[in-house]
mmCIF file of C-alpha atoms and ligand atoms in Angstrom:
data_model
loop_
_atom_site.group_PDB
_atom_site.id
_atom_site.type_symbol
_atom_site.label_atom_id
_atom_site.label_comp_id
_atom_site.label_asym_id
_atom_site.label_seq_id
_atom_site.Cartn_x
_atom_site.Cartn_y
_atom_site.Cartn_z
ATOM 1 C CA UNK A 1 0.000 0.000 0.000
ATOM 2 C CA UNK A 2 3.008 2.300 0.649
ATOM 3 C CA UNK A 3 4.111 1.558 -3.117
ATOM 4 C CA UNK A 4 0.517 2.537 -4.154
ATOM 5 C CA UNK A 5 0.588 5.876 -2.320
ATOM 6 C CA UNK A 6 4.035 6.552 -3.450
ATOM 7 C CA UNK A 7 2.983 5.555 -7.651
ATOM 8 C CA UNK A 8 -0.156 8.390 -6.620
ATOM 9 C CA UNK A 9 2.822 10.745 -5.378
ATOM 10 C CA UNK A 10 4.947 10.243 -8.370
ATOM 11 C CA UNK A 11 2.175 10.931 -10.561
ATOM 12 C CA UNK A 12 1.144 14.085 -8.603
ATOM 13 C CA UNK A 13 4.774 15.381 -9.075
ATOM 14 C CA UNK A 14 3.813 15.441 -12.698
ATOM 15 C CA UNK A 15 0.824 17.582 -12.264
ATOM 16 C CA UNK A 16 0.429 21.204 -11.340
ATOM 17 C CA UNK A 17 -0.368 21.755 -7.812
ATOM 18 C CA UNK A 18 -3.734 22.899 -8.653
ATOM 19 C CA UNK A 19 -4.875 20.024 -10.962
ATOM 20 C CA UNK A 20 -7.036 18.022 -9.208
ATOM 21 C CA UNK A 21 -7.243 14.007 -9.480
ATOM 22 C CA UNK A 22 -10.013 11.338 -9.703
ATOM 23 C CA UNK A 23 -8.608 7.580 -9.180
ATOM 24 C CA UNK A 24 -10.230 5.169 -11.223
ATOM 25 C CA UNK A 25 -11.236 2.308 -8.742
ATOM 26 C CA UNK A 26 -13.534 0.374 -11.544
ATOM 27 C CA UNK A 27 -13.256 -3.272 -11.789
ATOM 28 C CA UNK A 28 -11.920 -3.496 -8.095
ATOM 29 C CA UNK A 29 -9.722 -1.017 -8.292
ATOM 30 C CA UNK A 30 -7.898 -2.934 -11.465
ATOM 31 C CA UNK A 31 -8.292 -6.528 -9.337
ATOM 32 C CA UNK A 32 -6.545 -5.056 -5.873
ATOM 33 C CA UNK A 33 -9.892 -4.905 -3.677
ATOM 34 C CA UNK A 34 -12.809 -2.453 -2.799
ATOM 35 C CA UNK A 35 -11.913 -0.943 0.274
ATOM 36 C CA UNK A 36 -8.925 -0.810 1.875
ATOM 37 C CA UNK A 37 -7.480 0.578 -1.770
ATOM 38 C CA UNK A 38 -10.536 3.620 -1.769
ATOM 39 C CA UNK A 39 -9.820 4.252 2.344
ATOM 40 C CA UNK A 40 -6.354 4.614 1.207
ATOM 41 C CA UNK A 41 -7.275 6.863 -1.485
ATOM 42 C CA UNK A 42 -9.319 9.082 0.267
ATOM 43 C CA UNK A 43 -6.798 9.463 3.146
ATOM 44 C CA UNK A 44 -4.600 10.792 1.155
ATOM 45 C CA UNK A 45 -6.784 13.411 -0.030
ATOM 46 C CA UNK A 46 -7.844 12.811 -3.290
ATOM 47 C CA UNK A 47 -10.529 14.413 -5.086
ATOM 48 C CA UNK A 48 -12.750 11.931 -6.645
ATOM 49 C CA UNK A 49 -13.066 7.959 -7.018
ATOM 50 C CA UNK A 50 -13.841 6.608 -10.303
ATOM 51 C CA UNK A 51 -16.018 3.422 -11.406
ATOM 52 C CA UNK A 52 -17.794 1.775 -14.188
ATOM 53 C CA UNK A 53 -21.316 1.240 -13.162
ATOM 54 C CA UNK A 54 -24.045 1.873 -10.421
ATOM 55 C CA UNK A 55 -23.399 -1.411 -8.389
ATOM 56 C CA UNK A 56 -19.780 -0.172 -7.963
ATOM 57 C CA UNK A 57 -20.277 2.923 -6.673
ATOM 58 C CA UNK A 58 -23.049 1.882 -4.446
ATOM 59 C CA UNK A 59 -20.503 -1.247 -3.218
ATOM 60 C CA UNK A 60 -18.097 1.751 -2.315
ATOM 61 C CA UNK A 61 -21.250 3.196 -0.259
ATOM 62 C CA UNK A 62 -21.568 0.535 1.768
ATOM 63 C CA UNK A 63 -18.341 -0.147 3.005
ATOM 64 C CA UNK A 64 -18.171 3.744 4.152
ATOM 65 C CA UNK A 65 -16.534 5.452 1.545
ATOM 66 C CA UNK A 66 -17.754 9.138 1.445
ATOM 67 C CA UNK A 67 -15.440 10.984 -1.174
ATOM 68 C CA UNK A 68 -17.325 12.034 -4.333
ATOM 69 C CA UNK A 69 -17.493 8.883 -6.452
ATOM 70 C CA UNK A 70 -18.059 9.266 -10.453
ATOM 71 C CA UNK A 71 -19.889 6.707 -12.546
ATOM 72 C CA UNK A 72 -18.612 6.202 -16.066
ATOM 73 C CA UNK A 73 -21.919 4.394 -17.399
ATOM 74 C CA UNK A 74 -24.569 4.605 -15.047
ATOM 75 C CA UNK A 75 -27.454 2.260 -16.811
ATOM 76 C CA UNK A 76 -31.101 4.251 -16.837
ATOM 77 C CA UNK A 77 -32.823 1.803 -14.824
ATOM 78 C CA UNK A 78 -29.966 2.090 -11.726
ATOM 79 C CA UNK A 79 -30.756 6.312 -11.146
ATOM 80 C CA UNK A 80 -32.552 5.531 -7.873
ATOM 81 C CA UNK A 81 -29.513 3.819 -6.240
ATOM 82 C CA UNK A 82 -27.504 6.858 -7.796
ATOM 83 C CA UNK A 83 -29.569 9.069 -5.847
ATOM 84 C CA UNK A 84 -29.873 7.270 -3.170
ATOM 85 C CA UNK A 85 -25.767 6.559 -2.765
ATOM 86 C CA UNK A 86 -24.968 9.990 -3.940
ATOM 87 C CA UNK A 87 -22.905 9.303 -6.825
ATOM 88 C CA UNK A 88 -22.520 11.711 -9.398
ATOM 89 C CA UNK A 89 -23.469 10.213 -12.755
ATOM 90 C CA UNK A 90 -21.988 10.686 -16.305
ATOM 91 C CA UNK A 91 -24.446 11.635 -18.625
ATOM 92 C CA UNK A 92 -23.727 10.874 -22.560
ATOM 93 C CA UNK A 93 -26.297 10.553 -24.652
ATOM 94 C CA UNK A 94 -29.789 12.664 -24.990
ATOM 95 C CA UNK A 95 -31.879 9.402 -24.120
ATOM 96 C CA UNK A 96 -29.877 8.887 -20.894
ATOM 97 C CA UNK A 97 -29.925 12.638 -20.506
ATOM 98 C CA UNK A 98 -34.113 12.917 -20.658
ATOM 99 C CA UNK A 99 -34.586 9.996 -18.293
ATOM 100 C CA UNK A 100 -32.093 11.431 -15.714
ATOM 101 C CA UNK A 101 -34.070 15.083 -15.896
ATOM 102 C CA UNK A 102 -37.536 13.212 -15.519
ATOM 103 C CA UNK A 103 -36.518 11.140 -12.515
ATOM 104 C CA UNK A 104 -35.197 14.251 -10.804
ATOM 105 C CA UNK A 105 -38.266 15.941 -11.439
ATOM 106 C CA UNK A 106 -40.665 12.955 -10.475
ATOM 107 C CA UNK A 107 -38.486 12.481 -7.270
ATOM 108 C CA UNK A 108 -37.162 15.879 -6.020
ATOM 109 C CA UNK A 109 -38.166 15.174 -2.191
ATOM 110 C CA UNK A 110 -35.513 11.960 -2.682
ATOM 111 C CA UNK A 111 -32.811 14.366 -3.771
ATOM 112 C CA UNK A 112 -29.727 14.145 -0.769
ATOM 113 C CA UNK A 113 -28.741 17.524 -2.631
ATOM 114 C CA UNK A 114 -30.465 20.318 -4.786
ATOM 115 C CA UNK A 115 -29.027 21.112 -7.497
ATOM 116 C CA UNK A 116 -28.133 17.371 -8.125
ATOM 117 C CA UNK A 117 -24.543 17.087 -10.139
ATOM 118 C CA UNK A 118 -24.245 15.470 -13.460
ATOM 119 C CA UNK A 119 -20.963 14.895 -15.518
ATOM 120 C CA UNK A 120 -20.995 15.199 -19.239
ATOM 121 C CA UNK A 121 -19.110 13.391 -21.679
ATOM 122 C CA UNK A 122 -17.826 14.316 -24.772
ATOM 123 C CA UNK A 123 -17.122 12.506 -27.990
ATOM 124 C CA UNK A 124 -13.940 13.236 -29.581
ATOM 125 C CA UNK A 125 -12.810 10.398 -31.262
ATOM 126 C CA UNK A 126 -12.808 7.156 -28.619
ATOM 127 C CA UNK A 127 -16.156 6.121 -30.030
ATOM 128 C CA UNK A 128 -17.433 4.935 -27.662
ATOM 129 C CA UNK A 129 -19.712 7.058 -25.008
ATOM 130 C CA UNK A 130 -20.186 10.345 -24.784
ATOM 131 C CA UNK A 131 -22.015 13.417 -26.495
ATOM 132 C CA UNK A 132 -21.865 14.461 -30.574
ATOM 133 C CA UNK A 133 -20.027 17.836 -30.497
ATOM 134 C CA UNK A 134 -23.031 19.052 -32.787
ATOM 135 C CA UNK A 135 -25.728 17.841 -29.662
ATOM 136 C CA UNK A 136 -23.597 20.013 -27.131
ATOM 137 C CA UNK A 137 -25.391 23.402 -27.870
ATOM 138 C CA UNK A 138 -29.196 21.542 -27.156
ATOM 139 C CA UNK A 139 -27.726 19.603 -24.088
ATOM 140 C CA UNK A 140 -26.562 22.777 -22.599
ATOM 141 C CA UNK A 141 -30.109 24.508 -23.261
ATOM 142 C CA UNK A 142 -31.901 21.328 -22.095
ATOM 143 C CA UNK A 143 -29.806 21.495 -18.906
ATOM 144 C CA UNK A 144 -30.081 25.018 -17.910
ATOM 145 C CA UNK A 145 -33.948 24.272 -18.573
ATOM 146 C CA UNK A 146 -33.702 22.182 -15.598
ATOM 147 C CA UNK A 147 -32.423 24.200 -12.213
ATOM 148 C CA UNK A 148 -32.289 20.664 -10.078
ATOM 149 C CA UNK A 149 -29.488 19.581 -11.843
ATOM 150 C CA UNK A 150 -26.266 21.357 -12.133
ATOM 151 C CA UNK A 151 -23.171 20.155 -14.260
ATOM 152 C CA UNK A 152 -20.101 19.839 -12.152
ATOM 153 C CA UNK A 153 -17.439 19.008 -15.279
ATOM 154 C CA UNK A 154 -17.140 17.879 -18.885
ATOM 155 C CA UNK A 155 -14.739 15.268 -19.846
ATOM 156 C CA UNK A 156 -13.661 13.478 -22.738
ATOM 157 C CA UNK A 157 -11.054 10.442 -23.767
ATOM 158 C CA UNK A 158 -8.351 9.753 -25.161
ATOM 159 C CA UNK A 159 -8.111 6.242 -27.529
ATOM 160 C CA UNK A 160 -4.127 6.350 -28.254
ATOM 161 C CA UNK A 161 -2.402 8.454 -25.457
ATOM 162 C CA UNK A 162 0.604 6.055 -25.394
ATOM 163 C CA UNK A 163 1.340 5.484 -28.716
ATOM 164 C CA UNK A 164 3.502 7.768 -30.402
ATOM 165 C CA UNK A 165 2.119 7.048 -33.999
ATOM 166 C CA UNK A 166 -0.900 8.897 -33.177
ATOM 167 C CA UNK A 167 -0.022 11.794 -31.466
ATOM 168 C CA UNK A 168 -1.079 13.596 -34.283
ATOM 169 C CA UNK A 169 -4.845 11.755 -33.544
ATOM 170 C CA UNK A 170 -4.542 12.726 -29.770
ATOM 171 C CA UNK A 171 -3.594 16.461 -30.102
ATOM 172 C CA UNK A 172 -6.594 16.682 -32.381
ATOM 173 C CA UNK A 173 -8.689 14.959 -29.622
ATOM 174 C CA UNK A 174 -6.981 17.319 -27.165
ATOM 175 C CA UNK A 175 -7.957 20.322 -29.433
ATOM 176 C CA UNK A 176 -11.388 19.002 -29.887
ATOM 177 C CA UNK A 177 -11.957 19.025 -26.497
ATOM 178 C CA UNK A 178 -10.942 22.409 -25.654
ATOM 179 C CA UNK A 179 -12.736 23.833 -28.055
ATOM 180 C CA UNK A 180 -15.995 22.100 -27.265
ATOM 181 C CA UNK A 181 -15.819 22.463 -23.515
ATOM 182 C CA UNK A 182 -15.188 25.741 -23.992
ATOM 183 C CA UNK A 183 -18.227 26.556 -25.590
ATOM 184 C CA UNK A 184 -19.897 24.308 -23.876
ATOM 185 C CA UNK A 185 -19.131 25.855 -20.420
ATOM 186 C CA UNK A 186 -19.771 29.486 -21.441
ATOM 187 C CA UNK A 187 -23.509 28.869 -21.795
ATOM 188 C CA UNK A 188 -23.075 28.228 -17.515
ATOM 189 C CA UNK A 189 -22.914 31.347 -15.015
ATOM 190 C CA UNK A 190 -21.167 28.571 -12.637
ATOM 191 C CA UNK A 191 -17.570 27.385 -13.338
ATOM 192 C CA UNK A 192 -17.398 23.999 -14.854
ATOM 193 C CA UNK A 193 -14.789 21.079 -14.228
ATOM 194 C CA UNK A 194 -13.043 19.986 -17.527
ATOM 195 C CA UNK A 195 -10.498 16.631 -17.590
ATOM 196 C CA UNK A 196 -9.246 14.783 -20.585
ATOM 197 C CA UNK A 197 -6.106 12.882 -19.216
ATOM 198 C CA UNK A 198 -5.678 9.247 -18.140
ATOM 199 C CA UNK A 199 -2.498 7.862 -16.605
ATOM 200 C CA UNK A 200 -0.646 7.773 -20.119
ATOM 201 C CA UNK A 201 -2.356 11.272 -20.785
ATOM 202 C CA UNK A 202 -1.146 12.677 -17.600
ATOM 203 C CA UNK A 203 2.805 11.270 -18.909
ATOM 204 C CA UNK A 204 2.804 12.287 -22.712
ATOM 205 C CA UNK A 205 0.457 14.841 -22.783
ATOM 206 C CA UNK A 206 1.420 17.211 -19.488
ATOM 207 C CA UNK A 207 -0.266 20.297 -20.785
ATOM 208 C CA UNK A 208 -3.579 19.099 -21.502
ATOM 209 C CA UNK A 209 -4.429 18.590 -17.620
ATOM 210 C CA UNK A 210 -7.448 21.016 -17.827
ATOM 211 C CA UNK A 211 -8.651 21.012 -13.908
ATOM 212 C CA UNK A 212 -8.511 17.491 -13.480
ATOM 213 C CA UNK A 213 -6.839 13.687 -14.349
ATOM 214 C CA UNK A 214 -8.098 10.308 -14.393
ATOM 215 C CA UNK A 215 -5.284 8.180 -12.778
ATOM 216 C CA UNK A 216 -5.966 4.523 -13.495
ATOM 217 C CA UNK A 217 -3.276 1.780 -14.165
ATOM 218 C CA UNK A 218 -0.401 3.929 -13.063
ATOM 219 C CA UNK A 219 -1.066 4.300 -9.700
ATOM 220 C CA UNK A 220 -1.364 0.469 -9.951
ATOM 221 C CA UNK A 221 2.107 0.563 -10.816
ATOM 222 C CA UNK A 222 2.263 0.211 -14.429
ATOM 223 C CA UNK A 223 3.396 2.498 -17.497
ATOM 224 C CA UNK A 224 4.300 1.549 -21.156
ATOM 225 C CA UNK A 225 6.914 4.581 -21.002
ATOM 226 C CA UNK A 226 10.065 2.842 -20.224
ATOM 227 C CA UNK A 227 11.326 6.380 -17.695
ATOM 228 C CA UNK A 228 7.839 6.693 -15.837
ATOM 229 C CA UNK A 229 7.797 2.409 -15.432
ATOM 230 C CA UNK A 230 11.282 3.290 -13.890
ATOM 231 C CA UNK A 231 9.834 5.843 -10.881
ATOM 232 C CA UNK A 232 7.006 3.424 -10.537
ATOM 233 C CA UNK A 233 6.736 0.687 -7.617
ATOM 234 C CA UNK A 234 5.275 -2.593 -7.847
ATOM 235 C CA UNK A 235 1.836 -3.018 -5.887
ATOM 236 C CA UNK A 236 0.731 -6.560 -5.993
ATOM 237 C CA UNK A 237 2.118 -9.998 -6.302
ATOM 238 C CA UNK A 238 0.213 -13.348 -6.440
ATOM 239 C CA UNK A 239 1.802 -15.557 -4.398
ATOM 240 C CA UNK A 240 0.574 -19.727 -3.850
ATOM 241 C CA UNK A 241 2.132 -22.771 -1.554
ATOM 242 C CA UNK A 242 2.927 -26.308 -2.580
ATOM 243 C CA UNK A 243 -0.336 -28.579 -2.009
ATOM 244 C CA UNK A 244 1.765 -31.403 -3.110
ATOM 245 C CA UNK A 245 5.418 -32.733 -3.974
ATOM 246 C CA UNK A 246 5.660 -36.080 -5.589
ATOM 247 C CA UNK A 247 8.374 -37.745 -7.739
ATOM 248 C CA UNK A 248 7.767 -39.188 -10.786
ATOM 249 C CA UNK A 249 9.426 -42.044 -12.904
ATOM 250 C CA UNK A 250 10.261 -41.431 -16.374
ATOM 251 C CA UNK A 251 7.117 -42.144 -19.017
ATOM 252 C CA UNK A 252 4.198 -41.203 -16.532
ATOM 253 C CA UNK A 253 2.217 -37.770 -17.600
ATOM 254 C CA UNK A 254 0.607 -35.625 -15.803
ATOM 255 C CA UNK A 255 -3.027 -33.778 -15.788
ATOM 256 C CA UNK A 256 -5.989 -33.946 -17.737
ATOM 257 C CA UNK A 257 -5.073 -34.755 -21.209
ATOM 258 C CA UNK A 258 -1.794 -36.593 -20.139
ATOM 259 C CA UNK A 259 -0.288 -33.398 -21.822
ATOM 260 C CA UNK A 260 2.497 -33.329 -19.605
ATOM 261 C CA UNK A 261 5.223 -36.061 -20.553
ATOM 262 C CA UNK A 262 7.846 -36.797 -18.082
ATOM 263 C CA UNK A 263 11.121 -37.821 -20.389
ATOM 264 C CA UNK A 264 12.784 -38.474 -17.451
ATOM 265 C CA UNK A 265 12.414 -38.560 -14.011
ATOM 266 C CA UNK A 266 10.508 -35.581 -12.483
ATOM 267 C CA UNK A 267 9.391 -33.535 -9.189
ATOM 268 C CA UNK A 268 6.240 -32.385 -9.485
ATOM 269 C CA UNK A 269 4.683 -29.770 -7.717
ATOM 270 C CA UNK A 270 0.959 -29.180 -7.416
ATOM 271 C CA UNK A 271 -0.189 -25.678 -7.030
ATOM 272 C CA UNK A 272 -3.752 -24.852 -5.306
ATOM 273 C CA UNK A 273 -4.711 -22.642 -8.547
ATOM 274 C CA UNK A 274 -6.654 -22.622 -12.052
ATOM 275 C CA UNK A 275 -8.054 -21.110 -13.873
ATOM 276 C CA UNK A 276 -10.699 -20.286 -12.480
ATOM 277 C CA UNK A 277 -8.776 -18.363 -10.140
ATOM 278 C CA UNK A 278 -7.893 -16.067 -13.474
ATOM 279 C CA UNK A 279 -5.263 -18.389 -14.540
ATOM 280 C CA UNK A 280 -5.165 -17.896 -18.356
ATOM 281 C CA UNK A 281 -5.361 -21.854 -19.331
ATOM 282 C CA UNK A 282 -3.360 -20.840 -22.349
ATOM 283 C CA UNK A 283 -0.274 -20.372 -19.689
ATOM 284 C CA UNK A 284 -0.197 -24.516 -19.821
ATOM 285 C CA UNK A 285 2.677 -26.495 -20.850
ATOM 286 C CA UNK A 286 5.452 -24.818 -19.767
ATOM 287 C CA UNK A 287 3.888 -20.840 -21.294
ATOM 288 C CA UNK A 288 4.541 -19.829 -17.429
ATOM 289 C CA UNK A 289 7.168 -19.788 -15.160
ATOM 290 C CA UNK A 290 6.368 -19.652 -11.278
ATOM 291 C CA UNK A 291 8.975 -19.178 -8.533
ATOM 292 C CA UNK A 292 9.865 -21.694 -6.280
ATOM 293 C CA UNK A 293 12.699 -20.951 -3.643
ATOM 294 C CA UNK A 294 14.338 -18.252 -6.001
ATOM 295 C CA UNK A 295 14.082 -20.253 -9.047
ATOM 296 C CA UNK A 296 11.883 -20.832 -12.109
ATOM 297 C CA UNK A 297 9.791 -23.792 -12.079
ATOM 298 C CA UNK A 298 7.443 -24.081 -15.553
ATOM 299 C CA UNK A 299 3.756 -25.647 -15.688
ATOM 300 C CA UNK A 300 3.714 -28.813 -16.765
ATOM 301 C CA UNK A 301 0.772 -30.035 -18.151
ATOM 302 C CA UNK A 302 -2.387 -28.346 -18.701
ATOM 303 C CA UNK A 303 -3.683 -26.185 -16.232
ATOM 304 C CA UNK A 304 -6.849 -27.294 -14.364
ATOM 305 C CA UNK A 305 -9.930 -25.253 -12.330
ATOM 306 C CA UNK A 306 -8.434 -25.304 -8.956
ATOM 307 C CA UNK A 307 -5.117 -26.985 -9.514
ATOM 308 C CA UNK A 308 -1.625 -26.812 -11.803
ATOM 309 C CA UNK A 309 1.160 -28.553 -12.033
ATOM 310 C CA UNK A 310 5.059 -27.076 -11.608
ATOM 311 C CA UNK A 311 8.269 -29.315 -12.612
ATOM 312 C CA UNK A 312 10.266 -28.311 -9.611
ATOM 313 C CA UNK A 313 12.861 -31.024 -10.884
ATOM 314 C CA UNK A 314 16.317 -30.072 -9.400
ATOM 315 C CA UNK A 315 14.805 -27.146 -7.194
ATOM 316 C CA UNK A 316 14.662 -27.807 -3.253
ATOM 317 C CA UNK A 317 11.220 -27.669 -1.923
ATOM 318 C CA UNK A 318 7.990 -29.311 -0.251
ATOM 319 C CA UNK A 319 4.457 -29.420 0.703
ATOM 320 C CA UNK A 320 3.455 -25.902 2.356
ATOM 321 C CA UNK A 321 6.735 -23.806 0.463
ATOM 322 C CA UNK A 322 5.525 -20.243 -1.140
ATOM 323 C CA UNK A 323 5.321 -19.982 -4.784
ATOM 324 C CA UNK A 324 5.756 -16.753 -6.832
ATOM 325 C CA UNK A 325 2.702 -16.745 -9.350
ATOM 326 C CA UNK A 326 3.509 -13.351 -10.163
ATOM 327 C CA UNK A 327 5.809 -10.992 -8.995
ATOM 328 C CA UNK A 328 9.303 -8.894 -9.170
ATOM 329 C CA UNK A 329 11.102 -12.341 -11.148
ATOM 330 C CA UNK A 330 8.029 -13.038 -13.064
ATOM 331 C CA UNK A 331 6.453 -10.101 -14.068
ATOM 332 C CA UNK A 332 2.954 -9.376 -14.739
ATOM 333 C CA UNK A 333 3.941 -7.165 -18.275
ATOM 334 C CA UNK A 334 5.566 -9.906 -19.115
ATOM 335 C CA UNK A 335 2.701 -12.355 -18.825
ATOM 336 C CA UNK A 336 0.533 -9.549 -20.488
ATOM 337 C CA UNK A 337 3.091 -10.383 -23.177
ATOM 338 C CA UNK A 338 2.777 -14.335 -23.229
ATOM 339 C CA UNK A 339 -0.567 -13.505 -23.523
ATOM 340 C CA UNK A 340 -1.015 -11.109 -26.128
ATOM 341 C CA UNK A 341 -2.931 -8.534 -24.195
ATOM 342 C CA UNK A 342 -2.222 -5.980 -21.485
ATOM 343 C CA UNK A 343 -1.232 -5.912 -17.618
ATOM 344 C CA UNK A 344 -5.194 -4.234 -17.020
ATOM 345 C CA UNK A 345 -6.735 -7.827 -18.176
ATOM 346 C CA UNK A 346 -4.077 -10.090 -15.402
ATOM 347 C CA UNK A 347 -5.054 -7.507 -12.796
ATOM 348 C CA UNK A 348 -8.738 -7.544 -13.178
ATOM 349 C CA UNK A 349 -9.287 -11.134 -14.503
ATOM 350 C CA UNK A 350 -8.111 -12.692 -11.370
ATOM 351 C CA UNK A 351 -10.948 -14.433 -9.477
ATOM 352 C CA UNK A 352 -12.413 -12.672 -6.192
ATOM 353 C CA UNK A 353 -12.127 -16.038 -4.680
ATOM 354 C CA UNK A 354 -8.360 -15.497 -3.952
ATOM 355 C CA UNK A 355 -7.924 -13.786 -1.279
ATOM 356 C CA UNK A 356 -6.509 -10.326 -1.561
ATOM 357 C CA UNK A 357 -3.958 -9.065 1.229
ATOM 358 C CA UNK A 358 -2.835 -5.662 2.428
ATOM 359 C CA UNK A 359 0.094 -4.644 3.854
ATOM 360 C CA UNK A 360 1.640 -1.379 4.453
ATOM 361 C CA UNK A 361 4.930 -1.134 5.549
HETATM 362 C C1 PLP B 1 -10.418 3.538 -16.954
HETATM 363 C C2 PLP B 1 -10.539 4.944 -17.329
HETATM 364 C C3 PLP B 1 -9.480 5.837 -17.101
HETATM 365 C C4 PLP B 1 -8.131 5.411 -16.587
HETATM 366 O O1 PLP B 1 -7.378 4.848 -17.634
HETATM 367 P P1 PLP B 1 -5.900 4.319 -17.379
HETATM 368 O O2 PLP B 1 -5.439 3.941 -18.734
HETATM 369 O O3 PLP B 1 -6.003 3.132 -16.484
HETATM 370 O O4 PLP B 1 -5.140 5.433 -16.781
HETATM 371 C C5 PLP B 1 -9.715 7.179 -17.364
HETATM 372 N N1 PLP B 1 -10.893 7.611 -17.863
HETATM 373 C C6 PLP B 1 -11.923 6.768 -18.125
HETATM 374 C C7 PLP B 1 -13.180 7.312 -18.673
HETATM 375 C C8 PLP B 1 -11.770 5.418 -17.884
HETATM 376 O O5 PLP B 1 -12.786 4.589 -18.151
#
């Protein structure tokens, strides 16, 4: 948890004092867990929580959290529990728009605040939620119409921030933005939040803060720029223990499949995890490495539900000894890599059933 607050210090070095800075905790805060990563958060002061949906935020509720939490996609039919959790809801589209305006007005007496906030979103380029640049002018109109709502920012994002061969693509989005906020925001008397950046944003395009950021994987403790990876720490590891050591003779195989083949005499290692623990099954057959007493033992076989396999032939262990799924030897990028996809889908694919443990010192 230390390395977590220090990633959200680094990346606060980057910003102007006066920028302000939503964490995205969606998806379980990227896999790490609900709580204890939000208390931590809002102990140190920052100035709004992100998530995906309704449930999230109202999860977030529950468990005490009380700093302004923003939801990305609030579905229509969840706007009661928005109300009732006080969560301030991104509005992108004119349908989601109307039906947000008519509850309000059908429900005023359930309203925790009056005005009521709402976020808008922008479409520059992303394609996927947020307003038509040309729809801005009626939203504002349709807004100001309505004096129990107010809107506390517009945001957009960006689709390519960490990929050089479109910077051209993101400084349009940037400029895009601007200009549309801009307009956007003078049709208010009130002044207006605007944020654009996410944690590659915040890295290779400093001058586009606007008021705000959206910190997301970095604080997590990953970057694809090779200097920023450098300043970042680690924050998780997946560690396992040895269910089982056995020996085995030379022909026998081992798992489903028999698609491990011992050509000669082996130690085998079974390993209380599957996939359904988040396990990619493609990491079968020696596609993984895990470590076992300071040195690389490979799956053998394929990998099953609950259970895998490690030769641990030559490599001093037994029954009960930790196991390095993932970690400073065995990297999560570089199992994004095996993989072909990206150190987000490790971190939020692995199962809530294992366990999740915090430790800050
Ligand atoms: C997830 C998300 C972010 C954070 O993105 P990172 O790449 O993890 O920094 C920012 N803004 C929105 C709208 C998001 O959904």
């Amino acid at each position: 948890m230390r390395n977590l607050e220090s990633n959200l210090n680094y990346f606060k070095s980057l910003l102007q004092p006066s920028t302000k800075i939503m964490v995205m905790v969606k998806a379980y805060s990227y896999g790490m867990g609900t709580f204890e990563i939000a208390n931590l958060l809002e102990k140190n002061n920052v100035d709004y929580l992100g998530v995906a949906n309704t449930f999230e935020g109202a999860e977030l509720r529950n468990v005490g959290i009380g700093l302004p939490i923003m939801v990305m996609n609030p579905e229509v039919e969840s706007f009661d529990l928005v109300i009732k959790h006080q969560l301030n809801p991104v509005i992108f589209s004119l349908k989601s728009l109307n039906v947000f305006l008519k509850y309000i007005e059908t429900n005023q007496h359930l309203l925790p605040i009056k005005p009521y906030p709402i976020n808008i979103k922008i479409e520059t380029g992303m394609n996927r939620l947020g307003f038509n640049i040309r729809d801005l002018e009626k939203v504002a109109e349709e807004i100001k119409s309505h004096p129990l709502v107010f809107v506390e920012s517009v945001f957009s994002h960006l689709s390519a921030a960490d990929e050089s061969q479109f910077d051209d693509f993101t400084n349009q989005q940037i400029q895009l933005f601007h200009q549309s906020a801009k307009k956007f925001c003078s049709t208010f008397d009130y002044p207006i939040l605007k944020h654009l950046l996410n944690s590659h944003g915040i890295v290779r395009f400093n001058n586009a803060q606007f008021d705000m950021v959206r910190l997301g994987i970095g604080i997590y403790g990953f970057s694809s720029d090779k200097e920023t990876q450098q300043n970042l720490l680690p924050v998780s590891t997946l560690t396992s223990k040895i269910s089982q050591f056995k020996t085995i003779p030379k022909g026998d195989t081992v798992g489903y499949g028999r698609a491990g083949k011992a050509t000669k005499e082996l130690s085998i290692a079974t390993i209380p995890l599957g996939y359904a623990d988040g396990l990619n099954r493609r990491l079968s057959n020696g596609n993984w490495s895990m470590m076992v007493n300071g040195k690389k033992a490979p799956i053998i076989g394929n990998i099953c539900m609950d259970m895998l396999m490690l030769d641990v032939t030559g490599i001093e262990c037994k029954a009960g000894d930790n196991v390095v799924v993932f970690g400073k030897d065995n990297t999560i990028v570089e199992m994004a890599e095996k993989l072909e996809t990206i150190p987000y889908e490790i971190l939020t694919t692995i199962s809530p059933r294992v366990n999740r443990i915090f430790s800050y010192n």
